[in-house]
Amino acid sequence: MTHACCGPGYASPEAAIQAEREKVLYAIALYTGTGIEEPDYLATIDVDPNSPTYSQVIHRLPVPYIGDELHHFGWNACSSCHGDAHKSRRFTVIPGLRSSRIYIVDTADTKAPKLHKVIEPEEIKAKTNLTAPHTVHCLADGHVMISMLGDSEGNGPGGFLLLNDNFDIAGRWERQADTMRFNYDFWYQPRHNVMVSSEWGAPKTFYPGFDLNDVAAGNYGHHIHFWDWSKQEIIQSFDLGEEGLIPLEVRFQHNPDSTHGFVAAALSSNVWHWHKSNGHWEVEKVIDVPSVEVEGWPIPVPSLITDILISMCDRYVYFSNWLHGDIRQYDISDPAHPRLTGQVWCGGLLGNSGEVQGHKLVGGPQMLQLSLDGQRLYVTNSLFSSWDNQFYPDFSQTGSYLLQIDCDSKNGGIKINEDFYVDFGKEPAGPARAHEIRYPGGDCTSDIWV
């Protein structure tokens, strides 16, 4: 299916599923917090099985500074701009969560991206009083919107930063955020005039590491917020309470007519489903992952659900249990009653994991990215530098993996692809830790349809 007259992305989720298979992917690779005094970088990885460099890092773009903690990144344009032939998905926007610096990278040469622009934290603070950039989404009007987790002092609630077509700061998106204590992820669904956002904590709380006392003190979030997209203000908030501590990634279904979506609460280790009924948003818990007693741990160890995504066909939800070490696949044909259809072990604290190509799988599965056709799930294992060091202290010596999980998109079921292993422990400057993954052609966690 071709749309030569149209802009970036795809006309619909169905068109995306029919797209050409991914040949390369981009992954964030980190030295922040490892003891290696080198800048973080964007790694280009060959994922074409017919290529002689299959499952290898083929290019590295280091940023100019040390200690940024590159984290989540996104695009200047996606399927929300598909109707605009003047737009193209050429630039990726890569924030530093710890430095509050934002890098604009030109991917015109798909296999060898180049640095295009740097937005310094001092300018962001001066113009918006915001720090700690996290989620990046492109908007249909050409702006790029970034969730910011703190103010200039590292306190909550943060807000939302807008960049214009030239990647200049255009100000803040939200008109009012007075009922929001913290910020984290967001996803908008234009046909329902809604945006959903979630809560982690204030940067000054999570930067040093995880402290259980901060949970007791109320320093971590447990709300999700529904915003009026056009008015840019919160219309409904849900307190998930003790059962919804640290709700992180929020995912609407890809069908733009759908009101169904999911959020995973990391510390409570459960998944919540939302939808709109009779003009109001409703939220219910639909999956619980029980904590497990582990020798040497003062409390039963939560699974710590850190990433979640929905397949482009809206049939499956996948999530990673970073501390337990497993990835799960659920059939969400009935979104209110997910059904477990697949599970693999990729590290973790429970000792259930094996090896791939002779490599012991260290750390736990974390960031996920699914192919558009739903058949290949890529996974990395770094969460956040200070938390990595705390929960997996050997991680800075071993470096990350990047794995590929084969997914049965018809009948359900997942298994590790033994022919694919990217070893970030063998990088030229020393072991690196890999985080978020994107494809040049768009993916299941960045494309939104209007």
PDB file of N, CA and C in Angstrom, residues 286-373:
ATOM      1  N   VAL A 286      -6.990  -5.233  36.129  1.00  0.00           N
ATOM      2  CA  VAL A 286      -7.323  -6.447  35.370  1.00  0.00           C
ATOM      3  C   VAL A 286      -6.264  -7.542  35.465  1.00  0.00           C
ATOM      4  N   ILE A 287      -5.039  -7.207  35.886  1.00  0.00           N
ATOM      5  CA  ILE A 287      -3.973  -8.212  36.033  1.00  0.00           C
ATOM      6  C   ILE A 287      -3.205  -7.914  37.308  1.00  0.00           C
ATOM      7  N   ASP A 288      -2.920  -8.956  38.092  1.00  0.00           N
ATOM      8  CA  ASP A 288      -2.083  -8.857  39.282  1.00  0.00           C
ATOM      9  C   ASP A 288      -0.927  -9.836  39.157  1.00  0.00           C
ATOM     10  N   VAL A 289       0.287  -9.383  39.425  1.00  0.00           N
ATOM     11  CA  VAL A 289       1.439 -10.295  39.472  1.00  0.00           C
ATOM     12  C   VAL A 289       1.889 -10.371  40.932  1.00  0.00           C
ATOM     13  N   PRO A 290       1.754 -11.528  41.597  1.00  0.00           N
ATOM     14  CA  PRO A 290       2.070 -11.625  43.024  1.00  0.00           C
ATOM     15  C   PRO A 290       3.567 -11.424  43.293  1.00  0.00           C
ATOM     16  N   SER A 291       3.881 -10.823  44.437  1.00  0.00           N
ATOM     17  CA  SER A 291       5.273 -10.709  44.876  1.00  0.00           C
ATOM     18  C   SER A 291       5.789 -12.082  45.296  1.00  0.00           C
ATOM     19  N   VAL A 292       7.114 -12.232  45.306  1.00  0.00           N
ATOM     20  CA  VAL A 292       7.739 -13.531  45.591  1.00  0.00           C
ATOM     21  C   VAL A 292       8.792 -13.355  46.678  1.00  0.00           C
ATOM     22  N   GLU A 293       8.815 -14.264  47.653  1.00  0.00           N
ATOM     23  CA  GLU A 293       9.857 -14.258  48.681  1.00  0.00           C
ATOM     24  C   GLU A 293      11.196 -14.637  48.046  1.00  0.00           C
ATOM     25  N   VAL A 294      12.208 -13.809  48.259  1.00  0.00           N
ATOM     26  CA  VAL A 294      13.552 -14.089  47.756  1.00  0.00           C
ATOM     27  C   VAL A 294      14.527 -13.966  48.911  1.00  0.00           C
ATOM     28  N   GLU A 295      15.398 -14.943  49.051  1.00  0.00           N
ATOM     29  CA  GLU A 295      16.343 -14.948  50.162  1.00  0.00           C
ATOM     30  C   GLU A 295      17.211 -13.687  50.145  1.00  0.00           C
ATOM     31  N   GLY A 296      17.336 -13.069  51.307  1.00  0.00           N
ATOM     32  CA  GLY A 296      18.152 -11.865  51.425  1.00  0.00           C
ATOM     33  C   GLY A 296      17.394 -10.574  51.202  1.00  0.00           C
ATOM     34  N   TRP A 297      16.115 -10.672  50.832  1.00  0.00           N
ATOM     35  CA  TRP A 297      15.316  -9.474  50.604  1.00  0.00           C
ATOM     36  C   TRP A 297      14.405  -9.224  51.807  1.00  0.00           C
ATOM     37  N   PRO A 298      14.337  -7.972  52.272  1.00  0.00           N
ATOM     38  CA  PRO A 298      13.552  -7.676  53.474  1.00  0.00           C
ATOM     39  C   PRO A 298      12.044  -7.753  53.266  1.00  0.00           C
ATOM     40  N   ILE A 299      11.604  -7.647  52.000  1.00  0.00           N
ATOM     41  CA  ILE A 299      10.179  -7.723  51.691  1.00  0.00           C
ATOM     42  C   ILE A 299       9.994  -8.677  50.522  1.00  0.00           C
ATOM     43  N   PRO A 300       8.797  -9.246  50.360  1.00  0.00           N
ATOM     44  CA  PRO A 300       8.555 -10.029  49.140  1.00  0.00           C
ATOM     45  C   PRO A 300       8.832  -9.174  47.903  1.00  0.00           C
ATOM     46  N   VAL A 301       9.531  -9.732  46.938  1.00  0.00           N
ATOM     47  CA  VAL A 301       9.991  -8.954  45.787  1.00  0.00           C
ATOM     48  C   VAL A 301       8.852  -8.769  44.781  1.00  0.00           C
ATOM     49  N   PRO A 302       8.488  -7.507  44.487  1.00  0.00           N
ATOM     50  CA  PRO A 302       7.474  -7.277  43.456  1.00  0.00           C
ATOM     51  C   PRO A 302       8.052  -7.580  42.081  1.00  0.00           C
ATOM     52  N   SER A 303       7.180  -7.867  41.122  1.00  0.00           N
ATOM     53  CA  SER A 303       7.680  -8.151  39.771  1.00  0.00           C
ATOM     54  C   SER A 303       8.248  -6.889  39.131  1.00  0.00           C
ATOM     55  N   LEU A 304       7.743  -5.719  39.519  1.00  0.00           N
ATOM     56  CA  LEU A 304       8.116  -4.410  38.986  1.00  0.00           C
ATOM     57  C   LEU A 304       7.886  -4.347  37.479  1.00  0.00           C
ATOM     58  N   ILE A 305       6.622  -4.145  37.113  1.00  0.00           N
ATOM     59  CA  ILE A 305       6.269  -4.001  35.693  1.00  0.00           C
ATOM     60  C   ILE A 305       6.761  -2.641  35.217  1.00  0.00           C
ATOM     61  N   THR A 306       7.726  -2.660  34.310  1.00  0.00           N
ATOM     62  CA  THR A 306       8.347  -1.389  33.919  1.00  0.00           C
ATOM     63  C   THR A 306       7.994  -0.933  32.515  1.00  0.00           C
ATOM     64  N   ASP A 307       7.613  -1.828  31.630  1.00  0.00           N
ATOM     65  CA  ASP A 307       7.182  -1.387  30.305  1.00  0.00           C
ATOM     66  C   ASP A 307       6.001  -2.236  29.861  1.00  0.00           C
ATOM     67  N   ILE A 308       5.154  -1.632  29.057  1.00  0.00           N
ATOM     68  CA  ILE A 308       3.965  -2.309  28.542  1.00  0.00           C
ATOM     69  C   ILE A 308       3.673  -1.736  27.163  1.00  0.00           C
ATOM     70  N   LEU A 309       3.233  -2.575  26.249  1.00  0.00           N
ATOM     71  CA  LEU A 309       2.821  -2.062  24.936  1.00  0.00           C
ATOM     72  C   LEU A 309       1.697  -2.919  24.370  1.00  0.00           C
ATOM     73  N   ILE A 310       1.017  -2.357  23.398  1.00  0.00           N
ATOM     74  CA  ILE A 310      -0.097  -3.034  22.735  1.00  0.00           C
ATOM     75  C   ILE A 310       0.291  -3.284  21.285  1.00  0.00           C
ATOM     76  N   SER A 311       0.019  -4.483  20.788  1.00  0.00           N
ATOM     77  CA  SER A 311       0.309  -4.803  19.388  1.00  0.00           C
ATOM     78  C   SER A 311      -0.507  -3.899  18.469  1.00  0.00           C
ATOM     79  N   MET A 312       0.002  -3.670  17.265  1.00  0.00           N
ATOM     80  CA  MET A 312      -0.655  -2.759  16.331  1.00  0.00           C
ATOM     81  C   MET A 312      -2.065  -3.227  15.980  1.00  0.00           C
ATOM     82  N   CYS A 313      -2.298  -4.539  16.072  1.00  0.00           N
ATOM     83  CA  CYS A 313      -3.625  -5.084  15.773  1.00  0.00           C
ATOM     84  C   CYS A 313      -4.575  -4.973  16.964  1.00  0.00           C
ATOM     85  N   ASP A 314      -4.072  -4.467  18.094  1.00  0.00           N
ATOM     86  CA  ASP A 314      -4.855  -4.272  19.326  1.00  0.00           C
ATOM     87  C   ASP A 314      -5.322  -5.569  19.969  1.00  0.00           C
ATOM     88  N   ARG A 315      -4.688  -6.683  19.600  1.00  0.00           N
ATOM     89  CA  ARG A 315      -5.137  -7.958  20.170  1.00  0.00           C
ATOM     90  C   ARG A 315      -4.317  -8.400  21.386  1.00  0.00           C
ATOM     91  N   TYR A 316      -3.036  -7.978  21.423  1.00  0.00           N
ATOM     92  CA  TYR A 316      -2.169  -8.447  22.511  1.00  0.00           C
ATOM     93  C   TYR A 316      -1.567  -7.284  23.290  1.00  0.00           C
ATOM     94  N   VAL A 317      -1.402  -7.514  24.570  1.00  0.00           N
ATOM     95  CA  VAL A 317      -0.620  -6.609  25.392  1.00  0.00           C
ATOM     96  C   VAL A 317       0.597  -7.389  25.893  1.00  0.00           C
ATOM     97  N   TYR A 318       1.741  -6.721  25.882  1.00  0.00           N
ATOM     98  CA  TYR A 318       2.989  -7.306  26.379  1.00  0.00           C
ATOM     99  C   TYR A 318       3.499  -6.442  27.521  1.00  0.00           C
ATOM    100  N   PHE A 319       4.057  -7.075  28.562  1.00  0.00           N
ATOM    101  CA  PHE A 319       4.737  -6.284  29.586  1.00  0.00           C
ATOM    102  C   PHE A 319       5.911  -7.044  30.171  1.00  0.00           C
ATOM    103  N   SER A 320       6.848  -6.261  30.745  1.00  0.00           N
ATOM    104  CA  SER A 320       8.076  -6.826  31.303  1.00  0.00           C
ATOM    105  C   SER A 320       8.060  -6.698  32.825  1.00  0.00           C
ATOM    106  N   ASN A 321       8.454  -7.781  33.488  1.00  0.00           N
ATOM    107  CA  ASN A 321       8.614  -7.807  34.947  1.00  0.00           C
ATOM    108  C   ASN A 321      10.108  -7.729  35.248  1.00  0.00           C
ATOM    109  N   TRP A 322      10.595  -6.528  35.525  1.00  0.00           N
ATOM    110  CA  TRP A 322      12.039  -6.268  35.565  1.00  0.00           C
ATOM    111  C   TRP A 322      12.745  -7.014  36.696  1.00  0.00           C
ATOM    112  N   LEU A 323      12.110  -7.142  37.851  1.00  0.00           N
ATOM    113  CA  LEU A 323      12.758  -7.835  38.961  1.00  0.00           C
ATOM    114  C   LEU A 323      12.533  -9.347  38.913  1.00  0.00           C
ATOM    115  N   HIS A 324      11.349  -9.789  38.530  1.00  0.00           N
ATOM    116  CA  HIS A 324      11.109 -11.227  38.429  1.00  0.00           C
ATOM    117  C   HIS A 324      11.843 -11.830  37.229  1.00  0.00           C
ATOM    118  N   GLY A 325      11.881 -11.096  36.109  1.00  0.00           N
ATOM    119  CA  GLY A 325      12.663 -11.548  34.965  1.00  0.00           C
ATOM    120  C   GLY A 325      11.880 -12.110  33.795  1.00  0.00           C
ATOM    121  N   ASP A 326      10.568 -11.951  33.785  1.00  0.00           N
ATOM    122  CA  ASP A 326       9.794 -12.521  32.675  1.00  0.00           C
ATOM    123  C   ASP A 326       9.087 -11.444  31.863  1.00  0.00           C
ATOM    124  N   ILE A 327       8.799 -11.805  30.619  1.00  0.00           N
ATOM    125  CA  ILE A 327       7.957 -11.000  29.722  1.00  0.00           C
ATOM    126  C   ILE A 327       6.684 -11.795  29.501  1.00  0.00           C
ATOM    127  N   ARG A 328       5.551 -11.118  29.533  1.00  0.00           N
ATOM    128  CA  ARG A 328       4.267 -11.795  29.358  1.00  0.00           C
ATOM    129  C   ARG A 328       3.503 -11.239  28.164  1.00  0.00           C
ATOM    130  N   GLN A 329       2.754 -12.120  27.539  1.00  0.00           N
ATOM    131  CA  GLN A 329       1.857 -11.772  26.439  1.00  0.00           C
ATOM    132  C   GLN A 329       0.434 -12.141  26.865  1.00  0.00           C
ATOM    133  N   TYR A 330      -0.484 -11.182  26.768  1.00  0.00           N
ATOM    134  CA  TYR A 330      -1.889 -11.421  27.097  1.00  0.00           C
ATOM    135  C   TYR A 330      -2.756 -11.116  25.889  1.00  0.00           C
ATOM    136  N   ASP A 331      -3.748 -11.953  25.660  1.00  0.00           N
ATOM    137  CA  ASP A 331      -4.772 -11.684  24.648  1.00  0.00           C
ATOM    138  C   ASP A 331      -5.788 -10.714  25.259  1.00  0.00           C
ATOM    139  N   ILE A 332      -5.970  -9.559  24.616  1.00  0.00           N
ATOM    140  CA  ILE A 332      -6.912  -8.553  25.129  1.00  0.00           C
ATOM    141  C   ILE A 332      -8.078  -8.369  24.162  1.00  0.00           C
ATOM    142  N   SER A 333      -8.469  -9.457  23.481  1.00  0.00           N
ATOM    143  CA  SER A 333      -9.658  -9.383  22.622  1.00  0.00           C
ATOM    144  C   SER A 333     -10.840  -8.870  23.431  1.00  0.00           C
ATOM    145  N   ASP A 334     -10.913  -9.291  24.700  1.00  0.00           N
ATOM    146  CA  ASP A 334     -11.825  -8.691  25.674  1.00  0.00           C
ATOM    147  C   ASP A 334     -10.955  -7.886  26.626  1.00  0.00           C
ATOM    148  N   PRO A 335     -10.854  -6.552  26.423  1.00  0.00           N
ATOM    149  CA  PRO A 335      -9.889  -5.756  27.187  1.00  0.00           C
ATOM    150  C   PRO A 335     -10.091  -5.812  28.707  1.00  0.00           C
ATOM    151  N   ALA A 336     -11.316  -6.070  29.139  1.00  0.00           N
ATOM    152  CA  ALA A 336     -11.583  -6.118  30.583  1.00  0.00           C
ATOM    153  C   ALA A 336     -11.165  -7.442  31.199  1.00  0.00           C
ATOM    154  N   HIS A 337     -10.859  -8.441  30.350  1.00  0.00           N
ATOM    155  CA  HIS A 337     -10.487  -9.765  30.855  1.00  0.00           C
ATOM    156  C   HIS A 337      -9.292 -10.318  30.067  1.00  0.00           C
ATOM    157  N   PRO A 338      -8.093  -9.761  30.294  1.00  0.00           N
ATOM    158  CA  PRO A 338      -6.910 -10.250  29.586  1.00  0.00           C
ATOM    159  C   PRO A 338      -6.644 -11.726  29.915  1.00  0.00           C
ATOM    160  N   ARG A 339      -6.119 -12.441  28.918  1.00  0.00           N
ATOM    161  CA  ARG A 339      -5.873 -13.877  29.071  1.00  0.00           C
ATOM    162  C   ARG A 339      -4.409 -14.165  28.738  1.00  0.00           C
ATOM    163  N   LEU A 340      -3.669 -14.742  29.696  1.00  0.00           N
ATOM    164  CA  LEU A 340      -2.245 -15.023  29.504  1.00  0.00           C
ATOM    165  C   LEU A 340      -2.051 -16.056  28.402  1.00  0.00           C
ATOM    166  N   THR A 341      -1.244 -15.688  27.385  1.00  0.00           N
ATOM    167  CA  THR A 341      -1.022 -16.580  26.246  1.00  0.00           C
ATOM    168  C   THR A 341       0.448 -16.891  26.008  1.00  0.00           C
ATOM    169  N   GLY A 342       1.354 -16.190  26.683  1.00  0.00           N
ATOM    170  CA  GLY A 342       2.776 -16.449  26.471  1.00  0.00           C
ATOM    171  C   GLY A 342       3.631 -15.864  27.571  1.00  0.00           C
ATOM    172  N   GLN A 343       4.796 -16.497  27.817  1.00  0.00           N
ATOM    173  CA  GLN A 343       5.711 -16.040  28.861  1.00  0.00           C
ATOM    174  C   GLN A 343       7.112 -16.557  28.551  1.00  0.00           C
ATOM    175  N   VAL A 344       8.125 -15.679  28.661  1.00  0.00           N
ATOM    176  CA  VAL A 344       9.529 -16.097  28.547  1.00  0.00           C
ATOM    177  C   VAL A 344      10.323 -15.447  29.678  1.00  0.00           C
ATOM    178  N   TRP A 345      11.461 -16.083  30.030  1.00  0.00           N
ATOM    179  CA  TRP A 345      12.325 -15.590  31.107  1.00  0.00           C
ATOM    180  C   TRP A 345      13.614 -15.041  30.521  1.00  0.00           C
ATOM    181  N   CYS A 346      13.962 -13.801  30.935  1.00  0.00           N
ATOM    182  CA  CYS A 346      15.115 -13.083  30.366  1.00  0.00           C
ATOM    183  C   CYS A 346      15.944 -12.448  31.479  1.00  0.00           C
ATOM    184  N   GLY A 347      16.368 -13.227  32.458  1.00  0.00           N
ATOM    185  CA  GLY A 347      17.117 -12.683  33.583  1.00  0.00           C
ATOM    186  C   GLY A 347      16.245 -12.626  34.823  1.00  0.00           C
ATOM    187  N   GLY A 348      16.459 -11.608  35.662  1.00  0.00           N
ATOM    188  CA  GLY A 348      15.655 -11.440  36.862  1.00  0.00           C
ATOM    189  C   GLY A 348      16.295 -12.030  38.107  1.00  0.00           C
ATOM    190  N   LEU A 349      15.624 -11.810  39.238  1.00  0.00           N
ATOM    191  CA  LEU A 349      16.149 -12.220  40.536  1.00  0.00           C
ATOM    192  C   LEU A 349      15.687 -13.607  40.968  1.00  0.00           C
ATOM    193  N   LEU A 350      14.788 -14.232  40.217  1.00  0.00           N
ATOM    194  CA  LEU A 350      14.185 -15.489  40.663  1.00  0.00           C
ATOM    195  C   LEU A 350      14.945 -16.728  40.186  1.00  0.00           C
ATOM    196  N   GLY A 351      15.933 -16.535  39.307  1.00  0.00           N
ATOM    197  CA  GLY A 351      16.748 -17.660  38.875  1.00  0.00           C
ATOM    198  C   GLY A 351      16.092 -18.571  37.866  1.00  0.00           C
ATOM    199  N   ASN A 352      15.074 -18.083  37.157  1.00  0.00           N
ATOM    200  CA  ASN A 352      14.357 -18.924  36.194  1.00  0.00           C
ATOM    201  C   ASN A 352      14.887 -18.814  34.777  1.00  0.00           C
ATOM    202  N   SER A 353      15.914 -17.966  34.583  1.00  0.00           N
ATOM    203  CA  SER A 353      16.353 -17.652  33.226  1.00  0.00           C
ATOM    204  C   SER A 353      17.503 -18.542  32.780  1.00  0.00           C
ATOM    205  N   GLY A 354      17.608 -18.731  31.496  1.00  0.00           N
ATOM    206  CA  GLY A 354      18.695 -19.514  30.922  1.00  0.00           C
ATOM    207  C   GLY A 354      19.716 -18.638  30.226  1.00  0.00           C
ATOM    208  N   GLU A 355      20.283 -19.178  29.136  1.00  0.00           N
ATOM    209  CA  GLU A 355      21.296 -18.468  28.365  1.00  0.00           C
ATOM    210  C   GLU A 355      20.848 -18.323  26.918  1.00  0.00           C
ATOM    211  N   VAL A 356      21.430 -17.340  26.236  1.00  0.00           N
ATOM    212  CA  VAL A 356      21.262 -17.202  24.790  1.00  0.00           C
ATOM    213  C   VAL A 356      22.654 -17.090  24.192  1.00  0.00           C
ATOM    214  N   GLN A 357      22.974 -17.970  23.260  1.00  0.00           N
ATOM    215  CA  GLN A 357      24.296 -18.001  22.603  1.00  0.00           C
ATOM    216  C   GLN A 357      25.431 -18.017  23.631  1.00  0.00           C
ATOM    217  N   GLY A 358      25.222 -18.739  24.726  1.00  0.00           N
ATOM    218  CA  GLY A 358      26.260 -18.854  25.749  1.00  0.00           C
ATOM    219  C   GLY A 358      26.327 -17.698  26.723  1.00  0.00           C
ATOM    220  N   HIS A 359      25.429 -16.723  26.570  1.00  0.00           N
ATOM    221  CA  HIS A 359      25.413 -15.564  27.461  1.00  0.00           C
ATOM    222  C   HIS A 359      24.363 -15.750  28.556  1.00  0.00           C
ATOM    223  N   LYS A 360      24.778 -15.647  29.804  1.00  0.00           N
ATOM    224  CA  LYS A 360      23.807 -15.605  30.889  1.00  0.00           C
ATOM    225  C   LYS A 360      23.049 -14.280  30.800  1.00  0.00           C
ATOM    226  N   LEU A 361      21.730 -14.335  30.928  1.00  0.00           N
ATOM    227  CA  LEU A 361      20.918 -13.121  30.794  1.00  0.00           C
ATOM    228  C   LEU A 361      20.908 -12.380  32.130  1.00  0.00           C
ATOM    229  N   VAL A 362      21.635 -11.249  32.165  1.00  0.00           N
ATOM    230  CA  VAL A 362      21.760 -10.473  33.396  1.00  0.00           C
ATOM    231  C   VAL A 362      20.694  -9.390  33.448  1.00  0.00           C
ATOM    232  N   GLY A 363      20.533  -8.809  34.634  1.00  0.00           N
ATOM    233  CA  GLY A 363      19.493  -7.799  34.788  1.00  0.00           C
ATOM    234  C   GLY A 363      18.131  -8.431  34.575  1.00  0.00           C
ATOM    235  N   GLY A 364      17.158  -7.623  34.211  1.00  0.00           N
ATOM    236  CA  GLY A 364      15.821  -8.128  33.931  1.00  0.00           C
ATOM    237  C   GLY A 364      15.256  -7.448  32.707  1.00  0.00           C
ATOM    238  N   PRO A 365      14.292  -8.067  32.024  1.00  0.00           N
ATOM    239  CA  PRO A 365      13.724  -7.474  30.811  1.00  0.00           C
ATOM    240  C   PRO A 365      13.048  -6.155  31.138  1.00  0.00           C
ATOM    241  N   GLN A 366      13.273  -5.164  30.299  1.00  0.00           N
ATOM    242  CA  GLN A 366      12.763  -3.821  30.625  1.00  0.00           C
ATOM    243  C   GLN A 366      12.067  -3.200  29.425  1.00  0.00           C
ATOM    244  N   MET A 367      12.782  -2.447  28.596  1.00  0.00           N
ATOM    245  CA  MET A 367      12.121  -1.760  27.494  1.00  0.00           C
ATOM    246  C   MET A 367      11.764  -2.730  26.374  1.00  0.00           C
ATOM    247  N   LEU A 368      10.553  -2.544  25.837  1.00  0.00           N
ATOM    248  CA  LEU A 368      10.016  -3.422  24.802  1.00  0.00           C
ATOM    249  C   LEU A 368       9.692  -2.619  23.543  1.00  0.00           C
ATOM    250  N   GLN A 369       9.877  -3.240  22.393  1.00  0.00           N
ATOM    251  CA  GLN A 369       9.375  -2.677  21.142  1.00  0.00           C
ATOM    252  C   GLN A 369       8.959  -3.834  20.240  1.00  0.00           C
ATOM    253  N   LEU A 370       7.757  -3.729  19.688  1.00  0.00           N
ATOM    254  CA  LEU A 370       7.179  -4.798  18.874  1.00  0.00           C
ATOM    255  C   LEU A 370       7.207  -4.392  17.410  1.00  0.00           C
ATOM    256  N   SER A 371       7.478  -5.350  16.534  1.00  0.00           N
ATOM    257  CA  SER A 371       7.411  -5.066  15.105  1.00  0.00           C
ATOM    258  C   SER A 371       5.974  -4.718  14.723  1.00  0.00           C
ATOM    259  N   LEU A 372       5.826  -3.974  13.652  1.00  0.00           N
ATOM    260  CA  LEU A 372       4.500  -3.518  13.243  1.00  0.00           C
ATOM    261  C   LEU A 372       3.576  -4.686  12.913  1.00  0.00           C
ATOM    262  N   ASP A 373       4.153  -5.789  12.398  1.00  0.00           N
ATOM    263  CA  ASP A 373       3.319  -6.948  12.084  1.00  0.00           C
ATOM    264  C   ASP A 373       3.075  -7.847  13.307  1.00  0.00           C
TER     265      ASP A 373
END
